Amino acid sequence: MNANPYLEALQSQSPRFESTLRSIGLVAATEATVLIMGETGTGKELAARAIHAGSPRASRPLVTVNCATIPDELAESTLFGHRRGAFTGALADQPGLVDQADGGTLFLDELGELPLALQAKLLRLLENGETRAVGETGTRRVDLRVVAATHRDLSAMVEAGEFRADLYFRLAGVPVELLPLRDRQGDVDWLFARFLAENAARNGVAQPRLTARATGVLRRYRWPGNVRELKQLAERLVIFHAGGVVDVEALPPAMRSAAQSERGGPLAPGFVLPEGGVDLEAVESDLLRQALAHTGGNKSHAARLLHLSRDTFLYRLKKFAIE
């Protein structure tokens, strides 16, 4: 069997993330609908491409739809197509993206942005393989696989009435959670070295070298943009510091601010470190308990309060044996 280049692009040194990649490889060979969850920049589109490339449909089209970029008034026509005369300006039949994916895979990126009015049609497509264009009187059958992705907490959206519960449970049968970079132990160093080498080779220049201080900053940084942000930093440093030495001052402003504690400065305005230091695990455990108490035990809301994905929040509850 040929190697899956998209799965290889997601490779990791983190045991937890490697487990996720094995799951992607297993689910790819099936016809199951898959919901990929993760923060911006964690590689959701790569995961979707890996699933398609490892499936029996690999030789057929992969049609990608970014639900966040389609205007609400055009969403139904864009996805399902329209018939001539269905509305003003519909001068000819127009197939939708669902039709273009027939026989292959439809990837619905940013699914949480799909208008509620269209979610019932998507559910019918998932359950019966039926589609109907705007202005069409009957339904037609299509043969496709659906892979969806979102950075939003769909279970919380269901509770808030912003997402259909039946569609959520139909999608969430085979979930894939992509961990944020900050939770992937060892991956910052390993991936950064890989990205530096790739960019230097591509540009025909020597790699820059990071000081111990700069390396420490990268390890402590929270990486809100995840792997995408790390990759962009490597590209930037190769362009502007090829063959040179990179210290903290050469890092972007957001990362330089994280260097304050490395230089022995205050951790926050007015913060005083108590004698004997701080038990960080006790602090984290206390924060988890406070978030649960504040939300009346609602785990989804507590996770959002702490800016964690629901799976990461549940993992940490288990880690600290919090009921």
PDB file of C-alpha atoms in Angstrom, residues 9-306:
ATOM      1  CA  ALA A   9       2.646  15.442   7.257  1.00  0.00           C
ATOM      2  CA  LEU A  10       0.854  15.130  10.609  1.00  0.00           C
ATOM      3  CA  GLN A  11       3.553  12.980  12.232  1.00  0.00           C
ATOM      4  CA  SER A  12       4.311  13.683  15.880  1.00  0.00           C
ATOM      5  CA  GLN A  13       6.555  12.719  18.792  1.00  0.00           C
ATOM      6  CA  SER A  14       3.627  12.954  21.208  1.00  0.00           C
ATOM      7  CA  PRO A  15       2.265   9.521  22.219  1.00  0.00           C
ATOM      8  CA  ARG A  16      -1.251  10.930  22.545  1.00  0.00           C
ATOM      9  CA  PHE A  17      -1.166  12.531  19.109  1.00  0.00           C
ATOM     10  CA  GLU A  18       0.364   9.408  17.579  1.00  0.00           C
ATOM     11  CA  SER A  19      -2.643   7.508  18.946  1.00  0.00           C
ATOM     12  CA  THR A  20      -4.910   9.983  17.147  1.00  0.00           C
ATOM     13  CA  LEU A  21      -3.021   9.407  13.895  1.00  0.00           C
ATOM     14  CA  ARG A  22      -3.480   5.654  14.235  1.00  0.00           C
ATOM     15  CA  SER A  23      -7.210   6.258  14.658  1.00  0.00           C
ATOM     16  CA  ILE A  24      -7.245   8.392  11.497  1.00  0.00           C
ATOM     17  CA  GLY A  25      -5.537   5.586   9.587  1.00  0.00           C
ATOM     18  CA  LEU A  26      -8.111   3.067  10.795  1.00  0.00           C
ATOM     19  CA  VAL A  27     -11.191   5.181  10.110  1.00  0.00           C
ATOM     20  CA  ALA A  28      -9.904   6.222   6.679  1.00  0.00           C
ATOM     21  CA  ALA A  29     -10.389   2.703   5.320  1.00  0.00           C
ATOM     22  CA  THR A  30     -14.097   2.719   6.231  1.00  0.00           C
ATOM     23  CA  GLU A  31     -17.134   4.557   4.878  1.00  0.00           C
ATOM     24  CA  ALA A  32     -17.891   6.185   8.235  1.00  0.00           C
ATOM     25  CA  THR A  33     -18.830   9.841   8.537  1.00  0.00           C
ATOM     26  CA  VAL A  34     -16.088  11.572  10.557  1.00  0.00           C
ATOM     27  CA  LEU A  35     -16.153  14.722  12.701  1.00  0.00           C
ATOM     28  CA  ILE A  36     -12.714  16.311  13.160  1.00  0.00           C
ATOM     29  CA  MET A  37     -12.431  18.690  16.110  1.00  0.00           C
ATOM     30  CA  GLY A  38      -9.579  20.971  17.041  1.00  0.00           C
ATOM     31  CA  GLU A  39      -8.399  24.529  17.428  1.00  0.00           C
ATOM     32  CA  THR A  40      -7.363  26.694  14.501  1.00  0.00           C
ATOM     33  CA  GLY A  41      -4.051  25.554  13.051  1.00  0.00           C
ATOM     34  CA  THR A  42      -4.070  21.997  14.433  1.00  0.00           C
ATOM     35  CA  GLY A  43      -4.255  20.371  10.985  1.00  0.00           C
ATOM     36  CA  LYS A  44      -7.950  19.585  10.494  1.00  0.00           C
ATOM     37  CA  GLU A  45      -7.803  19.904   6.701  1.00  0.00           C
ATOM     38  CA  LEU A  46      -4.688  17.704   6.562  1.00  0.00           C
ATOM     39  CA  ALA A  47      -6.553  15.103   8.621  1.00  0.00           C
ATOM     40  CA  ALA A  48      -9.518  15.255   6.230  1.00  0.00           C
ATOM     41  CA  ARG A  49      -7.197  14.808   3.239  1.00  0.00           C
ATOM     42  CA  ALA A  50      -5.510  11.894   5.005  1.00  0.00           C
ATOM     43  CA  ILE A  51      -8.895  10.238   5.527  1.00  0.00           C
ATOM     44  CA  HIS A  52      -9.817  10.668   1.851  1.00  0.00           C
ATOM     45  CA  ALA A  53      -6.390   9.535   0.601  1.00  0.00           C
ATOM     46  CA  GLY A  54      -6.562   6.381   2.740  1.00  0.00           C
ATOM     47  CA  SER A  55     -10.100   5.489   1.668  1.00  0.00           C
ATOM     48  CA  PRO A  56     -11.488   3.373  -1.203  1.00  0.00           C
ATOM     49  CA  ARG A  57     -12.646   6.706  -2.691  1.00  0.00           C
ATOM     50  CA  ALA A  58      -9.096   8.093  -2.994  1.00  0.00           C
ATOM     51  CA  SER A  59      -9.232   8.130  -6.816  1.00  0.00           C
ATOM     52  CA  ARG A  60     -12.486  10.098  -6.764  1.00  0.00           C
ATOM     53  CA  PRO A  61     -12.927  13.838  -6.023  1.00  0.00           C
ATOM     54  CA  LEU A  62     -12.373  15.436  -2.629  1.00  0.00           C
ATOM     55  CA  VAL A  63     -14.584  18.525  -2.606  1.00  0.00           C
ATOM     56  CA  THR A  64     -13.805  21.026   0.143  1.00  0.00           C
ATOM     57  CA  VAL A  65     -16.410  23.496   1.417  1.00  0.00           C
ATOM     58  CA  ASN A  66     -15.556  26.213   3.941  1.00  0.00           C
ATOM     59  CA  CYS A  67     -18.955  26.833   5.517  1.00  0.00           C
ATOM     60  CA  ALA A  68     -17.708  30.079   7.112  1.00  0.00           C
ATOM     61  CA  THR A  69     -17.079  31.741   3.750  1.00  0.00           C
ATOM     62  CA  ILE A  70     -20.431  31.069   2.052  1.00  0.00           C
ATOM     63  CA  PRO A  71     -23.034  33.849   2.488  1.00  0.00           C
ATOM     64  CA  ASP A  72     -26.181  32.508   4.162  1.00  0.00           C
ATOM     65  CA  GLU A  73     -28.371  33.491   1.211  1.00  0.00           C
ATOM     66  CA  LEU A  74     -26.180  31.473  -1.191  1.00  0.00           C
ATOM     67  CA  ALA A  75     -25.404  28.510   1.038  1.00  0.00           C
ATOM     68  CA  GLU A  76     -28.235  26.212  -0.112  1.00  0.00           C
ATOM     69  CA  SER A  77     -27.645  26.864  -3.814  1.00  0.00           C
ATOM     70  CA  THR A  78     -23.866  26.492  -3.406  1.00  0.00           C
ATOM     71  CA  LEU A  79     -24.130  23.181  -1.606  1.00  0.00           C
ATOM     72  CA  PHE A  80     -27.115  21.561  -3.292  1.00  0.00           C
ATOM     73  CA  GLY A  81     -27.334  23.418  -6.630  1.00  0.00           C
ATOM     74  CA  HIS A  82     -30.355  25.048  -8.268  1.00  0.00           C
ATOM     75  CA  ARG A  83     -32.666  24.630 -11.223  1.00  0.00           C
ATOM     76  CA  ARG A  84     -33.275  27.155 -13.942  1.00  0.00           C
ATOM     77  CA  GLY A  85     -35.838  29.735 -12.831  1.00  0.00           C
ATOM     78  CA  ALA A  86     -35.560  28.791  -9.138  1.00  0.00           C
ATOM     79  CA  PHE A  87     -34.852  32.435  -8.310  1.00  0.00           C
ATOM     80  CA  THR A  88     -34.020  35.689 -10.052  1.00  0.00           C
ATOM     81  CA  GLY A  89     -30.793  35.247 -11.974  1.00  0.00           C
ATOM     82  CA  ALA A  90     -31.015  31.428 -12.142  1.00  0.00           C
ATOM     83  CA  LEU A  91     -30.724  31.272 -15.927  1.00  0.00           C
ATOM     84  CA  ALA A  92     -29.572  27.642 -16.110  1.00  0.00           C
ATOM     85  CA  ASP A  93     -29.338  24.495 -14.036  1.00  0.00           C
ATOM     86  CA  GLN A  94     -26.321  24.629 -11.715  1.00  0.00           C
ATOM     87  CA  PRO A  95     -25.005  21.545  -9.900  1.00  0.00           C
ATOM     88  CA  GLY A  96     -24.007  22.023  -6.267  1.00  0.00           C
ATOM     89  CA  LEU A  97     -20.861  20.944  -4.470  1.00  0.00           C
ATOM     90  CA  VAL A  98     -22.718  17.871  -3.221  1.00  0.00           C
ATOM     91  CA  ASP A  99     -23.173  16.784  -6.846  1.00  0.00           C
ATOM     92  CA  GLN A 100     -19.514  17.434  -7.611  1.00  0.00           C
ATOM     93  CA  ALA A 101     -18.524  15.151  -4.713  1.00  0.00           C
ATOM     94  CA  ASP A 102     -20.683  12.258  -5.960  1.00  0.00           C
ATOM     95  CA  GLY A 103     -18.571   9.108  -5.764  1.00  0.00           C
ATOM     96  CA  GLY A 104     -15.951  10.825  -3.624  1.00  0.00           C
ATOM     97  CA  THR A 105     -15.699  12.753  -0.351  1.00  0.00           C
ATOM     98  CA  LEU A 106     -17.354  15.993   0.730  1.00  0.00           C
ATOM     99  CA  PHE A 107     -15.288  17.865   3.320  1.00  0.00           C
ATOM    100  CA  LEU A 108     -17.332  20.407   5.273  1.00  0.00           C
ATOM    101  CA  ASP A 109     -14.837  22.668   7.009  1.00  0.00           C
ATOM    102  CA  GLU A 110     -16.019  24.989   9.805  1.00  0.00           C
ATOM    103  CA  LEU A 111     -19.273  23.056  10.040  1.00  0.00           C
ATOM    104  CA  GLY A 112     -20.356  25.074  13.082  1.00  0.00           C
ATOM    105  CA  GLU A 113     -20.979  28.021  10.753  1.00  0.00           C
ATOM    106  CA  LEU A 114     -23.564  26.151   8.632  1.00  0.00           C
ATOM    107  CA  PRO A 115     -26.948  27.939   8.895  1.00  0.00           C
ATOM    108  CA  LEU A 116     -29.567  26.129  10.970  1.00  0.00           C
ATOM    109  CA  ALA A 117     -31.957  26.150   8.014  1.00  0.00           C
ATOM    110  CA  LEU A 118     -29.564  23.954   6.007  1.00  0.00           C
ATOM    111  CA  GLN A 119     -28.762  21.502   8.750  1.00  0.00           C
ATOM    112  CA  ALA A 120     -31.942  19.482   8.109  1.00  0.00           C
ATOM    113  CA  LYS A 121     -30.947  19.000   4.452  1.00  0.00           C
ATOM    114  CA  LEU A 122     -27.482  17.900   5.486  1.00  0.00           C
ATOM    115  CA  LEU A 123     -29.000  15.412   7.933  1.00  0.00           C
ATOM    116  CA  ARG A 124     -31.158  13.951   5.135  1.00  0.00           C
ATOM    117  CA  LEU A 125     -28.068  13.642   2.968  1.00  0.00           C
ATOM    118  CA  LEU A 126     -26.205  11.790   5.718  1.00  0.00           C
ATOM    119  CA  GLU A 127     -29.066   9.460   6.606  1.00  0.00           C
ATOM    120  CA  ASN A 128     -30.541   8.666   3.182  1.00  0.00           C
ATOM    121  CA  GLY A 129     -27.991   9.856   0.640  1.00  0.00           C
ATOM    122  CA  GLU A 130     -30.682  12.145  -0.796  1.00  0.00           C
ATOM    123  CA  THR A 131     -30.210  15.628  -2.191  1.00  0.00           C
ATOM    124  CA  ARG A 132     -32.527  18.187  -3.761  1.00  0.00           C
ATOM    125  CA  ALA A 133     -31.501  21.321  -5.606  1.00  0.00           C
ATOM    126  CA  VAL A 134     -33.244  24.641  -5.064  1.00  0.00           C
ATOM    127  CA  GLY A 135     -36.291  24.624  -7.335  1.00  0.00           C
ATOM    128  CA  GLU A 136     -36.225  20.839  -7.820  1.00  0.00           C
ATOM    129  CA  THR A 137     -39.469  18.975  -7.116  1.00  0.00           C
ATOM    130  CA  GLY A 138     -38.065  15.559  -6.202  1.00  0.00           C
ATOM    131  CA  THR A 139     -34.972  14.161  -4.536  1.00  0.00           C
ATOM    132  CA  ARG A 140     -32.001  12.389  -6.085  1.00  0.00           C
ATOM    133  CA  ARG A 141     -29.586   9.915  -4.570  1.00  0.00           C
ATOM    134  CA  VAL A 142     -25.857  10.563  -4.410  1.00  0.00           C
ATOM    135  CA  ASP A 143     -23.046   8.311  -3.247  1.00  0.00           C
ATOM    136  CA  LEU A 144     -20.529  10.222  -1.172  1.00  0.00           C
ATOM    137  CA  ARG A 145     -18.734  10.243   2.137  1.00  0.00           C
ATOM    138  CA  VAL A 146     -18.926  13.242   4.466  1.00  0.00           C
ATOM    139  CA  VAL A 147     -16.011  14.407   6.603  1.00  0.00           C
ATOM    140  CA  ALA A 148     -16.672  17.501   8.724  1.00  0.00           C
ATOM    141  CA  ALA A 149     -14.424  19.710  10.833  1.00  0.00           C
ATOM    142  CA  THR A 150     -14.927  22.469  13.376  1.00  0.00           C
ATOM    143  CA  HIS A 151     -12.995  24.514  15.917  1.00  0.00           C
ATOM    144  CA  ARG A 152     -16.213  25.204  17.820  1.00  0.00           C
ATOM    145  CA  ASP A 153     -17.767  23.193  20.660  1.00  0.00           C
ATOM    146  CA  LEU A 154     -20.785  21.716  18.865  1.00  0.00           C
ATOM    147  CA  SER A 155     -22.178  20.128  22.037  1.00  0.00           C
ATOM    148  CA  ALA A 156     -22.330  23.587  23.641  1.00  0.00           C
ATOM    149  CA  MET A 157     -23.950  24.937  20.472  1.00  0.00           C
ATOM    150  CA  VAL A 158     -26.593  22.200  20.737  1.00  0.00           C
ATOM    151  CA  GLU A 159     -27.319  23.249  24.325  1.00  0.00           C
ATOM    152  CA  ALA A 160     -27.602  26.869  23.183  1.00  0.00           C
ATOM    153  CA  GLY A 161     -29.995  25.957  20.355  1.00  0.00           C
ATOM    154  CA  GLU A 162     -27.460  26.962  17.689  1.00  0.00           C
ATOM    155  CA  PHE A 163     -26.911  23.489  16.223  1.00  0.00           C
ATOM    156  CA  ARG A 164     -29.296  20.594  15.632  1.00  0.00           C
ATOM    157  CA  ALA A 165     -28.914  17.819  18.197  1.00  0.00           C
ATOM    158  CA  ASP A 166     -29.839  15.067  15.711  1.00  0.00           C
ATOM    159  CA  LEU A 167     -27.213  16.256  13.239  1.00  0.00           C
ATOM    160  CA  TYR A 168     -24.594  16.526  15.978  1.00  0.00           C
ATOM    161  CA  PHE A 169     -25.149  12.956  17.163  1.00  0.00           C
ATOM    162  CA  ARG A 170     -25.175  11.703  13.575  1.00  0.00           C
ATOM    163  CA  LEU A 171     -21.791  13.361  12.982  1.00  0.00           C
ATOM    164  CA  ALA A 172     -20.186  12.600  16.332  1.00  0.00           C
ATOM    165  CA  GLY A 173     -20.317   8.820  15.958  1.00  0.00           C
ATOM    166  CA  VAL A 174     -16.674   8.771  14.833  1.00  0.00           C
ATOM    167  CA  PRO A 175     -14.990  11.840  16.371  1.00  0.00           C
ATOM    168  CA  VAL A 176     -11.326  12.721  15.853  1.00  0.00           C
ATOM    169  CA  GLU A 177      -9.869  15.218  18.335  1.00  0.00           C
ATOM    170  CA  LEU A 178      -6.671  16.986  17.245  1.00  0.00           C
ATOM    171  CA  LEU A 179      -4.758  18.138  20.304  1.00  0.00           C
ATOM    172  CA  PRO A 180      -3.480  21.718  20.478  1.00  0.00           C
ATOM    173  CA  LEU A 181       0.283  22.025  20.123  1.00  0.00           C
ATOM    174  CA  ARG A 182       0.710  23.057  23.771  1.00  0.00           C
ATOM    175  CA  ASP A 183      -0.627  19.609  24.815  1.00  0.00           C
ATOM    176  CA  ARG A 184       1.665  17.651  22.457  1.00  0.00           C
ATOM    177  CA  GLN A 185       4.667  16.840  24.613  1.00  0.00           C
ATOM    178  CA  GLY A 186       7.986  17.190  22.764  1.00  0.00           C
ATOM    179  CA  ASP A 187       6.459  18.377  19.498  1.00  0.00           C
ATOM    180  CA  VAL A 188       7.473  22.052  19.672  1.00  0.00           C
ATOM    181  CA  ASP A 189      11.201  21.212  19.533  1.00  0.00           C
ATOM    182  CA  TRP A 190      10.825  18.366  17.033  1.00  0.00           C
ATOM    183  CA  LEU A 191       8.475  20.128  14.624  1.00  0.00           C
ATOM    184  CA  PHE A 192      10.371  23.417  14.779  1.00  0.00           C
ATOM    185  CA  ALA A 193      13.646  21.688  13.877  1.00  0.00           C
ATOM    186  CA  ARG A 194      11.878  19.942  11.004  1.00  0.00           C
ATOM    187  CA  PHE A 195      10.301  23.170   9.692  1.00  0.00           C
ATOM    188  CA  LEU A 196      13.621  25.044   9.934  1.00  0.00           C
ATOM    189  CA  ALA A 197      15.389  22.311   7.956  1.00  0.00           C
ATOM    190  CA  GLU A 198      12.657  22.180   5.290  1.00  0.00           C
ATOM    191  CA  ASN A 199      12.589  25.944   4.805  1.00  0.00           C
ATOM    192  CA  ALA A 200      16.370  26.262   4.737  1.00  0.00           C
ATOM    193  CA  ALA A 201      16.653  23.485   2.128  1.00  0.00           C
ATOM    194  CA  ARG A 202      13.892  25.021   0.029  1.00  0.00           C
ATOM    195  CA  ASN A 203      15.612  28.425   0.036  1.00  0.00           C
ATOM    196  CA  GLY A 204      19.144  27.080  -0.302  1.00  0.00           C
ATOM    197  CA  VAL A 205      20.421  28.780   2.858  1.00  0.00           C
ATOM    198  CA  ALA A 206      21.912  27.749   6.202  1.00  0.00           C
ATOM    199  CA  GLN A 207      19.572  27.227   9.136  1.00  0.00           C
ATOM    200  CA  PRO A 208      19.479  29.842  11.891  1.00  0.00           C
ATOM    201  CA  ARG A 209      20.430  28.700  15.395  1.00  0.00           C
ATOM    202  CA  LEU A 210      18.365  29.564  18.471  1.00  0.00           C
ATOM    203  CA  THR A 211      19.859  30.556  21.793  1.00  0.00           C
ATOM    204  CA  ALA A 212      18.864  28.663  24.916  1.00  0.00           C
ATOM    205  CA  ARG A 213      16.770  31.678  25.995  1.00  0.00           C
ATOM    206  CA  ALA A 214      14.855  31.738  22.702  1.00  0.00           C
ATOM    207  CA  THR A 215      14.299  27.981  22.829  1.00  0.00           C
ATOM    208  CA  GLY A 216      12.936  28.310  26.351  1.00  0.00           C
ATOM    209  CA  VAL A 217      10.465  30.957  25.190  1.00  0.00           C
ATOM    210  CA  LEU A 218       9.180  28.712  22.395  1.00  0.00           C
ATOM    211  CA  ARG A 219       8.652  25.861  24.844  1.00  0.00           C
ATOM    212  CA  ARG A 220       6.654  28.031  27.241  1.00  0.00           C
ATOM    213  CA  TYR A 221       4.614  29.876  24.621  1.00  0.00           C
ATOM    214  CA  ARG A 222       0.947  28.815  24.396  1.00  0.00           C
ATOM    215  CA  TRP A 223       0.840  28.675  20.555  1.00  0.00           C
ATOM    216  CA  PRO A 224      -2.716  29.927  19.957  1.00  0.00           C
ATOM    217  CA  GLY A 225      -2.160  29.406  16.217  1.00  0.00           C
ATOM    218  CA  ASN A 226      -0.838  25.893  16.874  1.00  0.00           C
ATOM    219  CA  VAL A 227       1.279  24.099  14.248  1.00  0.00           C
ATOM    220  CA  ARG A 228       0.440  26.688  11.576  1.00  0.00           C
ATOM    221  CA  GLU A 229       1.908  29.447  13.769  1.00  0.00           C
ATOM    222  CA  LEU A 230       5.021  27.385  14.512  1.00  0.00           C
ATOM    223  CA  LYS A 231       5.529  26.695  10.796  1.00  0.00           C
ATOM    224  CA  GLN A 232       5.176  30.373   9.919  1.00  0.00           C
ATOM    225  CA  LEU A 233       7.725  31.330  12.575  1.00  0.00           C
ATOM    226  CA  ALA A 234      10.257  28.855  11.143  1.00  0.00           C
ATOM    227  CA  GLU A 235       9.738  30.328   7.666  1.00  0.00           C
ATOM    228  CA  ARG A 236      10.184  33.871   8.987  1.00  0.00           C
ATOM    229  CA  LEU A 237      13.398  33.088  10.853  1.00  0.00           C
ATOM    230  CA  VAL A 238      14.930  31.302   7.845  1.00  0.00           C
ATOM    231  CA  ILE A 239      14.184  34.320   5.633  1.00  0.00           C
ATOM    232  CA  PHE A 240      15.514  37.011   7.978  1.00  0.00           C
ATOM    233  CA  HIS A 241      18.162  35.143  10.006  1.00  0.00           C
ATOM    234  CA  ALA A 242      19.614  32.493   7.666  1.00  0.00           C
ATOM    235  CA  GLY A 243      22.853  31.157   9.117  1.00  0.00           C
ATOM    236  CA  GLY A 244      22.619  33.518  12.086  1.00  0.00           C
ATOM    237  CA  VAL A 245      21.826  33.285  15.778  1.00  0.00           C
ATOM    238  CA  VAL A 246      18.283  33.957  16.965  1.00  0.00           C
ATOM    239  CA  ASP A 247      17.773  35.354  20.454  1.00  0.00           C
ATOM    240  CA  VAL A 248      14.556  36.430  22.156  1.00  0.00           C
ATOM    241  CA  GLU A 249      14.635  39.890  20.577  1.00  0.00           C
ATOM    242  CA  ALA A 250      14.205  38.354  17.100  1.00  0.00           C
ATOM    243  CA  LEU A 251      10.973  36.598  18.067  1.00  0.00           C
ATOM    244  CA  PRO A 252       7.515  38.111  17.381  1.00  0.00           C
ATOM    245  CA  PRO A 253       6.132  40.521  20.036  1.00  0.00           C
ATOM    246  CA  ALA A 254       3.656  37.987  21.466  1.00  0.00           C
ATOM    247  CA  MET A 255       6.482  35.560  22.107  1.00  0.00           C
ATOM    248  CA  ARG A 256       8.811  38.229  23.472  1.00  0.00           C
ATOM    249  CA  SER A 257       6.266  39.061  26.146  1.00  0.00           C
ATOM    250  CA  ALA A 258       6.446  35.428  27.258  1.00  0.00           C
ATOM    251  CA  ALA A 259      10.187  35.929  27.766  1.00  0.00           C
ATOM    252  CA  GLN A 260       9.592  38.299  30.686  1.00  0.00           C
ATOM    253  CA  SER A 261       9.612  35.539  33.278  1.00  0.00           C
ATOM    254  CA  GLU A 262      12.715  33.991  31.640  1.00  0.00           C
ATOM    255  CA  ARG A 263      14.586  37.218  32.390  1.00  0.00           C
ATOM    256  CA  GLY A 264      13.367  37.196  35.965  1.00  0.00           C
ATOM    257  CA  GLY A 265      10.773  39.927  35.493  1.00  0.00           C
ATOM    258  CA  PRO A 266       7.308  39.938  37.062  1.00  0.00           C
ATOM    259  CA  LEU A 267       4.917  37.253  35.940  1.00  0.00           C
ATOM    260  CA  ALA A 268       2.057  39.759  35.971  1.00  0.00           C
ATOM    261  CA  PRO A 269       1.519  43.276  37.307  1.00  0.00           C
ATOM    262  CA  GLY A 270       1.521  43.133  41.112  1.00  0.00           C
ATOM    263  CA  PHE A 271       2.224  39.382  41.231  1.00  0.00           C
ATOM    264  CA  VAL A 272       4.402  38.250  44.144  1.00  0.00           C
ATOM    265  CA  LEU A 273       5.679  34.675  44.207  1.00  0.00           C
ATOM    266  CA  PRO A 274       4.972  33.205  47.653  1.00  0.00           C
ATOM    267  CA  GLU A 275       7.757  31.751  49.765  1.00  0.00           C
ATOM    268  CA  GLY A 276       8.311  28.111  48.929  1.00  0.00           C
ATOM    269  CA  GLY A 277       7.014  28.576  45.368  1.00  0.00           C
ATOM    270  CA  VAL A 278       3.732  27.407  43.865  1.00  0.00           C
ATOM    271  CA  ASP A 279       2.328  23.886  43.456  1.00  0.00           C
ATOM    272  CA  LEU A 280       1.190  24.233  39.813  1.00  0.00           C
ATOM    273  CA  GLU A 281      -0.756  20.961  39.834  1.00  0.00           C
ATOM    274  CA  ALA A 282      -2.701  22.108  42.890  1.00  0.00           C
ATOM    275  CA  VAL A 283      -3.457  25.411  41.149  1.00  0.00           C
ATOM    276  CA  GLU A 284      -4.644  23.622  37.986  1.00  0.00           C
ATOM    277  CA  SER A 285      -6.803  21.198  39.977  1.00  0.00           C
ATOM    278  CA  ASP A 286      -8.341  24.092  41.907  1.00  0.00           C
ATOM    279  CA  LEU A 287      -9.107  25.973  38.658  1.00  0.00           C
ATOM    280  CA  LEU A 288     -10.857  22.912  37.224  1.00  0.00           C
ATOM    281  CA  ARG A 289     -12.993  22.561  40.362  1.00  0.00           C
ATOM    282  CA  GLN A 290     -13.846  26.268  40.399  1.00  0.00           C
ATOM    283  CA  ALA A 291     -14.900  26.188  36.746  1.00  0.00           C
ATOM    284  CA  LEU A 292     -17.179  23.205  37.389  1.00  0.00           C
ATOM    285  CA  ALA A 293     -18.695  24.886  40.442  1.00  0.00           C
ATOM    286  CA  HIS A 294     -19.204  28.156  38.540  1.00  0.00           C
ATOM    287  CA  THR A 295     -21.070  26.370  35.720  1.00  0.00           C
ATOM    288  CA  GLY A 296     -23.108  24.066  37.928  1.00  0.00           C
ATOM    289  CA  GLY A 297     -21.200  21.008  36.733  1.00  0.00           C
ATOM    290  CA  ASN A 298     -21.655  21.734  33.005  1.00  0.00           C
ATOM    291  CA  LYS A 299     -18.412  20.358  31.548  1.00  0.00           C
ATOM    292  CA  SER A 300     -18.793  21.994  28.125  1.00  0.00           C
ATOM    293  CA  HIS A 301     -19.301  25.450  29.640  1.00  0.00           C
ATOM    294  CA  ALA A 302     -16.515  24.898  32.184  1.00  0.00           C
ATOM    295  CA  ALA A 303     -14.119  23.928  29.359  1.00  0.00           C
ATOM    296  CA  ARG A 304     -14.979  27.100  27.432  1.00  0.00           C
ATOM    297  CA  LEU A 305     -14.480  29.186  30.575  1.00  0.00           C
ATOM    298  CA  LEU A 306     -10.902  27.871  30.789  1.00  0.00           C
TER     299      LEU A 306
END
